[in-house]
Short mmCIF file of C-alpha atoms in Angstrom, two decimals:
data_model
loop_
_atom_site.label_atom_id
_atom_site.label_comp_id
_atom_site.label_asym_id
_atom_site.label_seq_id
_atom_site.Cartn_x
_atom_site.Cartn_y
_atom_site.Cartn_z
CA MET Z 262 -5.93 -185.90 244.87
CA LYS Z 263 -8.09 -183.84 242.53
CA ILE Z 264 -7.15 -183.72 238.87
CA ILE Z 265 -7.45 -181.00 236.26
CA ARG Z 266 -7.07 -182.04 232.66
CA LEU Z 267 -6.01 -179.62 229.96
CA ARG Z 268 -7.41 -179.15 226.50
CA ASP Z 269 -5.55 -180.81 223.67
CA GLY Z 270 -2.38 -178.85 222.82
CA LYS Z 271 -2.47 -176.70 225.96
CA GLU Z 272 0.31 -178.65 227.64
CA ARG Z 273 3.10 -177.06 225.61
CA SER Z 274 3.84 -174.19 228.02
CA LEU Z 275 4.01 -176.58 230.98
CA LEU Z 276 6.41 -178.83 229.11
CA ARG Z 277 8.61 -175.72 228.86
CA ARG Z 278 8.16 -175.42 232.66
CA HIS Z 279 6.08 -172.27 232.59
CA PRO Z 280 4.08 -172.22 235.85
CA TRP Z 281 0.78 -170.58 234.78
CA ILE Z 282 -2.36 -172.38 233.64
CA PHE Z 283 -5.11 -170.10 232.34
CA ASP Z 284 -8.81 -170.88 232.72
CA GLY Z 285 -9.31 -171.40 228.98
CA ALA Z 286 -6.69 -174.17 228.92
CA ILE Z 287 -8.62 -176.44 231.29
CA ALA Z 288 -10.94 -179.07 229.84
CA SER Z 289 -12.15 -180.57 233.11
CA GLY Z 290 -11.61 -180.64 236.84
CA GLY Z 291 -11.52 -178.18 239.69
CA ALA Z 292 -10.80 -177.79 243.38
CA ASP Z 293 -11.18 -175.51 246.38
CA ALA Z 294 -9.19 -172.29 246.65
CA GLY Z 295 -5.50 -173.04 247.19
CA GLU Z 296 -5.95 -176.80 247.02
CA THR Z 297 -3.19 -178.79 245.36
CA VAL Z 298 -4.25 -180.49 242.13
CA ARG Z 299 -2.61 -182.93 239.76
CA VAL Z 300 -2.34 -181.39 236.30
CA GLU Z 301 -2.60 -183.72 233.34
CA SER Z 302 -2.48 -183.31 229.57
CA HIS Z 303 -5.48 -184.16 227.41
CA ALA Z 304 -3.91 -187.62 226.98
CA GLY Z 305 -3.50 -188.12 230.74
CA GLN Z 306 0.25 -187.36 230.97
CA PHE Z 307 1.39 -185.91 234.31
CA LEU Z 308 2.44 -182.27 233.94
CA GLY Z 309 2.70 -180.84 237.44
CA TRP Z 310 1.33 -180.21 240.92
CA ALA Z 311 -0.43 -176.86 241.12
CA ALA Z 312 -2.42 -174.61 243.46
CA PHE Z 313 -5.96 -174.01 242.21
CA SER Z 314 -7.51 -170.53 242.09
CA PRO Z 315 -11.25 -170.75 241.27
CA SER Z 316 -11.74 -167.00 240.68
CA SER Z 317 -8.60 -166.11 238.77
CA LYS Z 318 -7.92 -166.08 235.04
CA ILE Z 319 -4.68 -167.79 236.04
CA ARG Z 320 -6.66 -170.79 237.26
CA ALA Z 321 -3.68 -172.77 238.57
CA ARG Z 322 -0.05 -172.06 239.45
CA VAL Z 323 2.44 -174.90 239.36
CA TRP Z 324 4.37 -175.72 242.51
CA SER Z 325 6.40 -178.56 241.01
CA PHE Z 326 6.90 -180.42 237.73
CA ASP Z 327 8.21 -183.50 239.57
CA ALA Z 328 5.64 -186.33 239.78
CA SER Z 329 7.24 -187.68 242.98
CA GLN Z 330 7.14 -184.32 244.80
CA ARG Z 331 4.84 -183.97 247.82
CA ILE Z 332 3.46 -180.48 248.41
CA ASP Z 333 3.80 -180.22 252.17
CA ALA Z 334 5.65 -178.25 254.83
CA SER Z 335 9.00 -179.76 253.86
CA PHE Z 336 8.46 -178.67 250.25
CA PHE Z 337 8.05 -175.03 251.30
CA ALA Z 338 10.99 -175.22 253.68
CA ALA Z 339 13.19 -176.52 250.85
CA ARG Z 340 12.07 -173.86 248.38
CA ILE Z 341 12.65 -171.08 250.92
CA ASP Z 342 16.09 -172.49 251.71
CA GLN Z 343 16.97 -172.56 247.98
CA ALA Z 344 15.84 -168.95 247.54
CA ILE Z 345 17.83 -167.67 250.51
CA LYS Z 346 20.97 -169.55 249.42
CA ALA Z 347 20.63 -168.15 245.89
CA ARG Z 348 20.87 -164.61 247.30
CA GLY Z 349 24.28 -165.52 248.64
CA ARG Z 350 25.40 -165.89 245.01
CA PHE Z 351 24.23 -162.40 244.06
CA ASP Z 352 26.14 -159.16 244.55
CA ILE Z 353 23.87 -157.32 246.98
CA LYS Z 354 25.34 -154.39 248.86
CA SER Z 355 22.50 -153.75 251.27
CA ASN Z 356 20.74 -155.25 254.27
CA GLY Z 357 17.50 -154.63 252.41
CA LEU Z 358 16.89 -157.34 249.82
CA ARG Z 359 14.27 -159.56 248.22
CA LEU Z 360 14.49 -163.09 249.59
CA ILE Z 361 11.69 -164.64 247.52
CA HIS Z 362 10.56 -163.42 244.11
CA GLY Z 363 7.44 -165.47 243.38
CA GLU Z 364 7.53 -167.70 240.31
CA SER Z 365 11.26 -167.10 239.79
CA ASP Z 366 11.92 -168.89 243.09
CA GLY Z 367 9.35 -171.62 242.49
CA LEU Z 368 6.82 -170.07 244.89
CA PRO Z 369 4.14 -168.43 242.69
CA GLY Z 370 2.29 -165.60 244.40
CA LEU Z 371 4.82 -165.10 247.20
CA VAL Z 372 7.08 -162.10 247.67
CA VAL Z 373 9.29 -161.75 250.74
CA ASP Z 374 11.60 -158.82 251.40
CA ARG Z 375 14.05 -158.40 254.24
CA TYR Z 376 14.63 -154.95 255.70
CA ALA Z 377 17.41 -155.25 258.28
CA ASP Z 378 15.83 -157.24 261.15
CA THR Z 379 12.31 -157.35 259.69
CA LEU Z 380 10.68 -159.56 257.07
CA VAL Z 381 7.80 -158.33 254.94
CA ALA Z 382 5.70 -160.87 253.05
CA GLN Z 383 3.04 -160.50 250.38
CA PHE Z 384 0.72 -163.43 249.69
CA SER Z 385 -1.04 -162.78 246.39
CA SER Z 386 -2.41 -166.18 245.35
CA CYS Z 387 -4.82 -168.73 246.78
CA GLY Z 388 -2.00 -171.25 247.06
CA THR Z 389 0.26 -169.07 249.18
CA GLU Z 390 -2.73 -167.97 251.26
CA LYS Z 391 -3.56 -171.59 252.08
CA TRP Z 392 0.02 -172.32 253.14
CA LYS Z 393 0.60 -168.98 254.84
CA ASN Z 394 1.21 -170.28 258.37
CA VAL Z 395 3.66 -172.91 257.15
CA ILE Z 396 5.53 -170.35 255.04
CA VAL Z 397 5.74 -167.85 257.91
CA GLN Z 398 7.09 -170.44 260.32
CA SER Z 399 9.73 -171.58 257.84
CA LEU Z 400 10.81 -168.01 257.04
CA LEU Z 401 11.33 -167.21 260.71
CA GLU Z 402 13.20 -170.43 261.38
CA GLN Z 403 15.52 -170.10 258.40
CA THR Z 404 16.35 -166.41 258.82
CA GLY Z 405 16.51 -166.42 262.61
CA LEU Z 406 14.40 -163.26 262.68
CA THR Z 407 11.41 -162.65 264.95
CA ARG Z 408 9.50 -159.90 263.11
CA LEU Z 409 7.37 -160.51 260.01
CA TYR Z 410 4.90 -157.98 258.66
CA GLU Z 411 2.25 -158.86 256.08
CA ARG Z 412 1.60 -156.53 253.14
CA SER Z 413 -1.02 -158.52 251.24
CA ASP Z 414 -2.72 -155.37 250.01
CA ALA Z 415 -1.90 -155.55 246.29
CA SER Z 416 -4.86 -155.26 243.94
CA VAL Z 417 -4.09 -158.68 242.44
CA ARG Z 418 -5.54 -160.27 245.61
CA SER Z 419 -9.02 -159.25 244.49
CA LEU Z 420 -8.55 -161.21 241.25
CA GLU Z 421 -7.96 -164.27 243.42
CA GLY Z 422 -11.12 -163.60 245.42
CA LEU Z 423 -9.02 -162.73 248.47
CA PRO Z 424 -9.47 -159.72 250.77
CA GLU Z 425 -6.60 -157.40 251.61
CA ALA Z 426 -4.62 -158.32 254.70
CA THR Z 427 -1.94 -156.33 256.52
CA GLY Z 428 -0.33 -156.40 259.94
CA TRP Z 429 2.17 -158.28 262.09
CA LEU Z 430 2.23 -162.05 261.62
CA ALA Z 431 5.14 -162.38 264.03
CA GLY Z 432 6.60 -159.89 266.46
CA ALA Z 433 5.49 -156.29 266.80
CA GLY Z 434 6.79 -152.77 267.21
CA GLU Z 435 7.66 -149.81 265.04
CA THR Z 436 7.19 -150.18 261.29
CA GLY Z 437 9.72 -147.48 260.46
CA ILE Z 438 13.08 -149.02 259.50
CA THR Z 439 16.44 -147.76 258.25
CA ILE Z 440 18.50 -149.87 255.85
CA ALA Z 441 22.05 -149.50 254.56
CA GLU Z 442 22.48 -149.40 250.78
CA HIS Z 443 25.90 -149.01 249.15
CA ASP Z 444 27.42 -145.92 250.82
CA TRP Z 445 24.24 -144.39 252.19
CA MET Z 446 21.25 -145.00 254.48
CA LEU Z 447 17.56 -145.02 253.56
CA SER Z 448 14.56 -144.94 255.86
CA LEU Z 449 11.20 -146.49 255.02
CA ASP Z 450 7.94 -147.67 256.56
CA VAL Z 451 6.90 -151.26 255.88
CA ALA Z 452 3.29 -150.53 256.80
CA GLU Z 453 2.80 -147.39 254.71
CA GLY Z 454 5.34 -147.52 251.90
CA HIS Z 455 4.73 -148.64 248.33
CA LYS Z 456 4.99 -152.37 247.56
CA THR Z 457 6.49 -153.90 250.72
CA GLY Z 458 7.83 -150.54 251.87
CA PHE Z 459 10.46 -149.59 249.31
CA TYR Z 460 11.74 -150.09 245.74
CA LEU Z 461 14.55 -152.53 246.38
CA ASP Z 462 14.59 -153.43 242.68
CA GLN Z 463 16.23 -150.08 241.83
CA ARG Z 464 19.21 -150.61 244.14
CA ASP Z 465 21.73 -151.12 241.34
CA SER Z 466 20.29 -148.29 239.25
CA ARG Z 467 20.72 -145.90 242.17
CA HIS Z 468 24.36 -146.97 242.44
CA LYS Z 469 24.85 -146.48 238.69
CA PHE Z 470 23.33 -143.02 238.94
CA ALA Z 471 25.63 -142.07 241.82
CA ALA Z 472 28.62 -143.26 239.80
CA ALA Z 473 27.50 -141.33 236.70
CA THR Z 474 27.00 -138.21 238.80
CA ARG Z 475 30.50 -138.53 240.22
CA ARG Z 476 32.12 -139.20 236.85
CA LEU Z 477 30.27 -136.54 234.85
CA GLN Z 478 29.96 -134.00 237.68
CA PHE Z 479 26.28 -133.20 237.27
CA GLU Z 480 25.47 -129.78 238.65
CA ASN Z 481 21.71 -129.70 238.13
CA VAL Z 482 19.75 -132.96 238.56
CA LEU Z 483 16.00 -133.61 238.24
CA ASN Z 484 14.49 -136.66 239.98
CA CYS Z 485 10.92 -137.27 238.78
CA TYR Z 486 8.52 -139.51 240.73
CA CYS Z 487 11.15 -139.35 243.44
CA TYR Z 488 9.08 -141.26 246.06
CA THR Z 489 11.22 -141.26 249.23
CA GLY Z 490 14.32 -139.90 247.53
CA GLY Z 491 16.47 -142.92 246.74
CA PHE Z 492 17.84 -141.43 243.51
CA THR Z 493 18.09 -138.03 245.22
CA VAL Z 494 20.36 -139.45 247.92
CA ALA Z 495 22.36 -141.30 245.25
CA ALA Z 496 22.87 -138.07 243.27
CA LEU Z 497 23.96 -136.17 246.37
CA ALA Z 498 26.31 -139.01 247.31
CA GLY Z 499 27.80 -138.68 243.83
CA GLY Z 500 28.45 -134.98 244.38
CA ALA Z 501 25.56 -133.37 242.47
CA GLY Z 502 25.44 -129.61 242.91
CA HIS Z 503 21.66 -129.40 243.23
CA VAL Z 504 18.84 -131.98 243.01
CA THR Z 505 15.21 -131.09 242.30
CA SER Z 506 12.88 -133.90 243.38
CA ILE Z 507 9.20 -134.14 242.41
CA ASP Z 508 6.44 -136.42 243.65
CA SER Z 509 2.69 -135.98 244.01
CA SER Z 510 2.74 -137.56 247.48
CA GLY Z 511 3.31 -135.18 250.37
CA PRO Z 512 4.30 -137.96 252.80
CA ALA Z 513 6.81 -139.32 250.27
CA ILE Z 514 8.37 -135.86 249.91
CA GLU Z 515 8.70 -135.57 253.68
CA ARG Z 516 10.40 -138.96 253.81
CA ALA Z 517 12.73 -137.84 251.00
CA LYS Z 518 13.69 -134.78 253.05
CA ALA Z 519 14.34 -137.03 256.04
CA ASN Z 520 16.57 -139.31 253.95
CA VAL Z 521 18.63 -136.34 252.77
CA ALA Z 522 19.12 -135.29 256.40
CA LEU Z 523 19.80 -138.89 257.49
CA ASN Z 524 22.83 -138.97 255.21
CA GLY Z 525 24.15 -135.62 256.40
CA PHE Z 526 23.59 -133.72 253.15
CA ASP Z 527 22.89 -130.00 253.13
CA ALA Z 528 19.17 -129.44 252.46
CA SER Z 529 20.05 -126.30 250.48
CA ARG Z 530 21.38 -128.60 247.76
CA THR Z 531 17.84 -129.87 247.19
CA THR Z 532 14.44 -128.61 246.09
CA MET Z 533 11.54 -130.87 247.07
CA LEU Z 534 8.25 -130.37 245.22
CA ASP Z 535 4.89 -131.93 246.06
CA ALA Z 536 3.60 -131.52 242.51
CA ASP Z 537 2.48 -133.23 239.30
CA VAL Z 538 5.50 -134.37 237.29
CA ASN Z 539 3.91 -133.86 233.88
CA ALA Z 540 2.87 -130.32 234.75
CA MET Z 541 6.31 -129.45 236.11
CA LEU Z 542 8.07 -130.82 233.03
CA ARG Z 543 5.86 -128.63 230.84
CA GLN Z 544 6.57 -125.63 233.05
CA TYR Z 545 10.32 -126.18 232.83
CA GLN Z 546 10.04 -126.43 229.04
CA ARG Z 547 8.14 -123.12 228.88
CA GLU Z 548 10.75 -121.49 231.10
CA GLY Z 549 13.65 -122.83 229.03
CA LYS Z 550 15.10 -124.55 232.10
CA THR Z 551 17.50 -127.45 231.49
CA PHE Z 552 19.10 -130.18 233.59
CA ASP Z 553 22.38 -132.08 233.33
CA ALA Z 554 20.71 -135.33 234.39
CA ILE Z 555 17.11 -136.52 234.74
CA VAL Z 556 15.61 -139.62 236.33
CA LEU Z 557 12.17 -140.78 235.17
CA ASP Z 558 10.96 -143.62 237.39
CA PRO Z 559 7.15 -143.45 237.15
CA PRO Z 560 4.62 -145.76 238.77
CA LYS Z 561 3.11 -148.69 236.89
CA PHE Z 562 1.18 -147.22 233.93
CA ALA Z 563 0.30 -150.61 232.38
CA PRO Z 564 -0.21 -153.50 234.81
CA THR Z 565 -1.25 -155.79 231.91
CA VAL Z 566 -0.92 -155.86 228.13
CA LYS Z 567 -4.48 -154.57 227.68
CA HIS Z 568 -3.39 -151.26 229.26
CA ALA Z 569 -0.31 -150.95 227.04
CA GLU Z 570 -1.69 -148.55 224.42
CA ARG Z 571 -2.83 -145.94 226.91
CA ALA Z 572 0.33 -146.38 228.97
CA ALA Z 573 2.51 -145.99 225.88
CA ARG Z 574 1.10 -142.50 225.35
CA ALA Z 575 1.86 -141.55 228.95
CA TYR Z 576 5.42 -142.90 228.79
CA LYS Z 577 6.01 -141.15 225.47
CA ASP Z 578 4.78 -137.81 226.80
CA ILE Z 579 7.02 -137.71 229.87
CA ASN Z 580 10.06 -138.92 227.92
CA ARG Z 581 9.45 -136.34 225.18
CA LEU Z 582 9.33 -133.56 227.76
CA ALA Z 583 12.36 -134.87 229.65
CA LEU Z 584 14.46 -135.11 226.48
CA ALA Z 585 13.42 -131.58 225.53
CA ILE Z 586 14.70 -130.09 228.81
CA LEU Z 587 17.81 -132.27 229.05
CA ALA Z 588 20.96 -130.28 228.30
CA PRO Z 589 23.06 -131.41 225.29
CA GLY Z 590 25.38 -134.14 226.55
CA GLY Z 591 23.04 -134.65 229.51
CA VAL Z 592 22.03 -138.07 230.80
CA LEU Z 593 18.52 -139.52 231.14
CA PHE Z 594 17.83 -142.59 233.27
CA THR Z 595 14.32 -143.64 232.19
CA TYR Z 596 12.31 -146.64 233.42
CA SER Z 597 9.10 -148.60 233.09
CA CYS Z 598 7.96 -151.04 235.77
CA SER Z 599 4.84 -152.00 233.80
CA GLY Z 600 4.52 -155.69 233.09
CA GLY Z 601 2.39 -154.83 230.06
CA ILE Z 602 5.25 -152.90 228.41
CA SER Z 603 8.02 -155.10 227.00
CA ALA Z 604 11.63 -153.96 226.81
CA ASP Z 605 11.35 -153.76 223.02
CA LEU Z 606 8.16 -151.68 223.19
CA PHE Z 607 9.70 -149.37 225.80
CA HIS Z 608 12.66 -148.75 223.49
CA LYS Z 609 10.26 -147.87 220.66
CA ILE Z 610 8.28 -145.52 222.92
CA VAL Z 611 11.42 -143.65 223.99
CA ALA Z 612 12.64 -143.50 220.39
CA SER Z 613 9.31 -142.02 219.28
CA ALA Z 614 9.51 -139.51 222.15
CA GLY Z 615 12.93 -138.44 220.90
CA THR Z 616 11.64 -138.00 217.36
CA ASP Z 617 8.77 -135.81 218.54
CA ALA Z 618 11.17 -133.75 220.69
CA GLY Z 619 13.58 -133.35 217.77
CA VAL Z 620 16.26 -135.06 219.85
CA ASP Z 621 18.68 -137.91 219.18
CA ALA Z 622 20.49 -139.79 221.93
CA PHE Z 623 22.98 -142.56 222.49
CA ILE Z 624 21.70 -145.56 224.44
CA THR Z 625 24.66 -146.32 226.69
CA GLU Z 626 23.08 -148.98 228.87
CA ARG Z 627 19.98 -151.09 229.39
CA MET Z 628 18.88 -151.47 232.99
CA GLY Z 629 16.76 -154.02 234.82
CA GLY Z 630 15.88 -155.02 238.34
CA ALA Z 631 18.53 -155.85 240.92
CA PRO Z 632 19.66 -159.51 240.89
CA ASP Z 633 17.56 -160.44 243.93
CA HIS Z 634 14.52 -159.79 241.68
CA PRO Z 635 15.50 -162.45 239.13
CA MET Z 636 13.98 -163.43 235.83
CA THR Z 637 14.37 -167.10 234.88
CA ILE Z 638 14.60 -168.62 231.42
CA ALA Z 639 11.28 -170.43 231.98
CA PHE Z 640 9.43 -167.34 233.27
CA PRO Z 641 10.24 -164.24 231.19
CA GLU Z 642 7.31 -162.41 232.82
CA GLY Z 643 9.65 -161.91 235.76
CA GLU Z 644 11.27 -159.08 233.78
CA TYR Z 645 8.86 -156.31 234.76
CA LEU Z 646 11.39 -153.51 235.32
CA LYS Z 647 13.27 -152.17 232.33
CA GLY Z 648 15.29 -149.03 231.85
CA LEU Z 649 17.46 -147.14 229.40
CA VAL Z 650 20.38 -144.80 230.04
CA LEU Z 651 20.53 -142.14 227.33
CA VAL Z 652 23.09 -139.44 226.54
CA LYS Z 653 21.59 -136.58 224.55
CA ARG Z 654 23.41 -135.78 221.35
CA PRO Z 655 24.06 -132.11 220.54
CA ALA Z 656 21.82 -130.66 217.83
CA GLY Z 657 23.12 -130.41 214.28
#
C-alpha cells in the first residue's frame, strides 16, 4: 500500500473527518490515478484511506477514516446500501431522486440520480473512475433496475485529467423520461438535460412555490431561467392566472411548453420567451410592468470562491431588477447554486440589491436543496444551493 504523508499541522481537517486533501498539504508520497493510498500525519499517525488524483488540486479524497477498512467491492456495496436506505428516511414525494450525493454519502466524486426506471451516474474523480465497473454493478443489483446512463461530462473531470464520458453503461433505449413530482408530471432527457437531466434539488422549492401561489392567489408570475418549466408547472398547479417563463435555451423552452401540456394546463395561461433574462428584466422595468411573484433560479455564476466577486455583481444586478418590478406585497423566490457564494454572502448581495432598488423586504424563509441532496456536519461544502423567500414591503 502506498503512503502519502502530510505536512506538519495539515492533519487537523482530517481529524474533523473532512474528506479533502489538497496538494499543498502533502509532504511526501504519491500514487497512480485512482489508486488507494494510506494517509498519515507528519508524525506517522493513520488518518484515512483515500483515492489519489495526480492532476487535481484536491490531490486525494478520503474513502474511509477507519484503519481496519478495506477499500474493495464490498466497501462500495455497503456505502451504496447506506445511501439508498438513508433516502427512505427522507420525505421525498417523487420517483425522481438523488440516491448518492458524493462526499455526503461517503463516496467522493460520485453522483447517482434515479429517474423512474433509469439510473444516471456521474463519475467526477479518479477514484470513482477506477471503481466504475464495481459501482455500476452494485447500483444495478441493489436497485433492481436494468438501465444506467453515464453523464460524466461535467467540467470538473478535466481538473482530474479525465476525458468526458457519456452513454449507456447498462441497458439502452430512449433517454426521454417522465417523472412524477408532488401533484404533477415532468419530462426530461437524461442525455441532453443539465446536470444528470434535471434539477431534482429544487423539488421542495417548487412545492413551496405552488403552495404560496395557491395561498396568495398570484395572478401574474415571472419565472426567470425557467429551464424546462418546473416552477412554471408548480405555479400553474397552484392556480396562477398567467406565468411568463424566460430562458435563453430554445430547446429548454420547448420542453417547458411540453411540460405545461403534459399536465393538462391551458397554454394561453403562459408566455414562453427564448430570451436573455437580464435584458427582459430591464425591458419590464422600462415599461413599468410588475409581477405578483418572481422566481430567480440562475445557473452557476461562481463555481469556486475565486469567481465570487464577479458573480456577486451578476446576482446583485438581477435581484435589483427583480425587486424593482415586483409588486408591493409580491413574493420573490431567489436562489444561488454557486458553491463559491456562501449563504451569508448571498444574503448580503440580495440586501445590497434591495438598497440599490430602493426596496425593503421581509425574509420569510431560507431555502436549500431537497433532503436527498444532503449536507453533513463534516462536509459543509455540500450546501451549494441556497435561497431566500422575500415579501416586498410597500413603500413609505
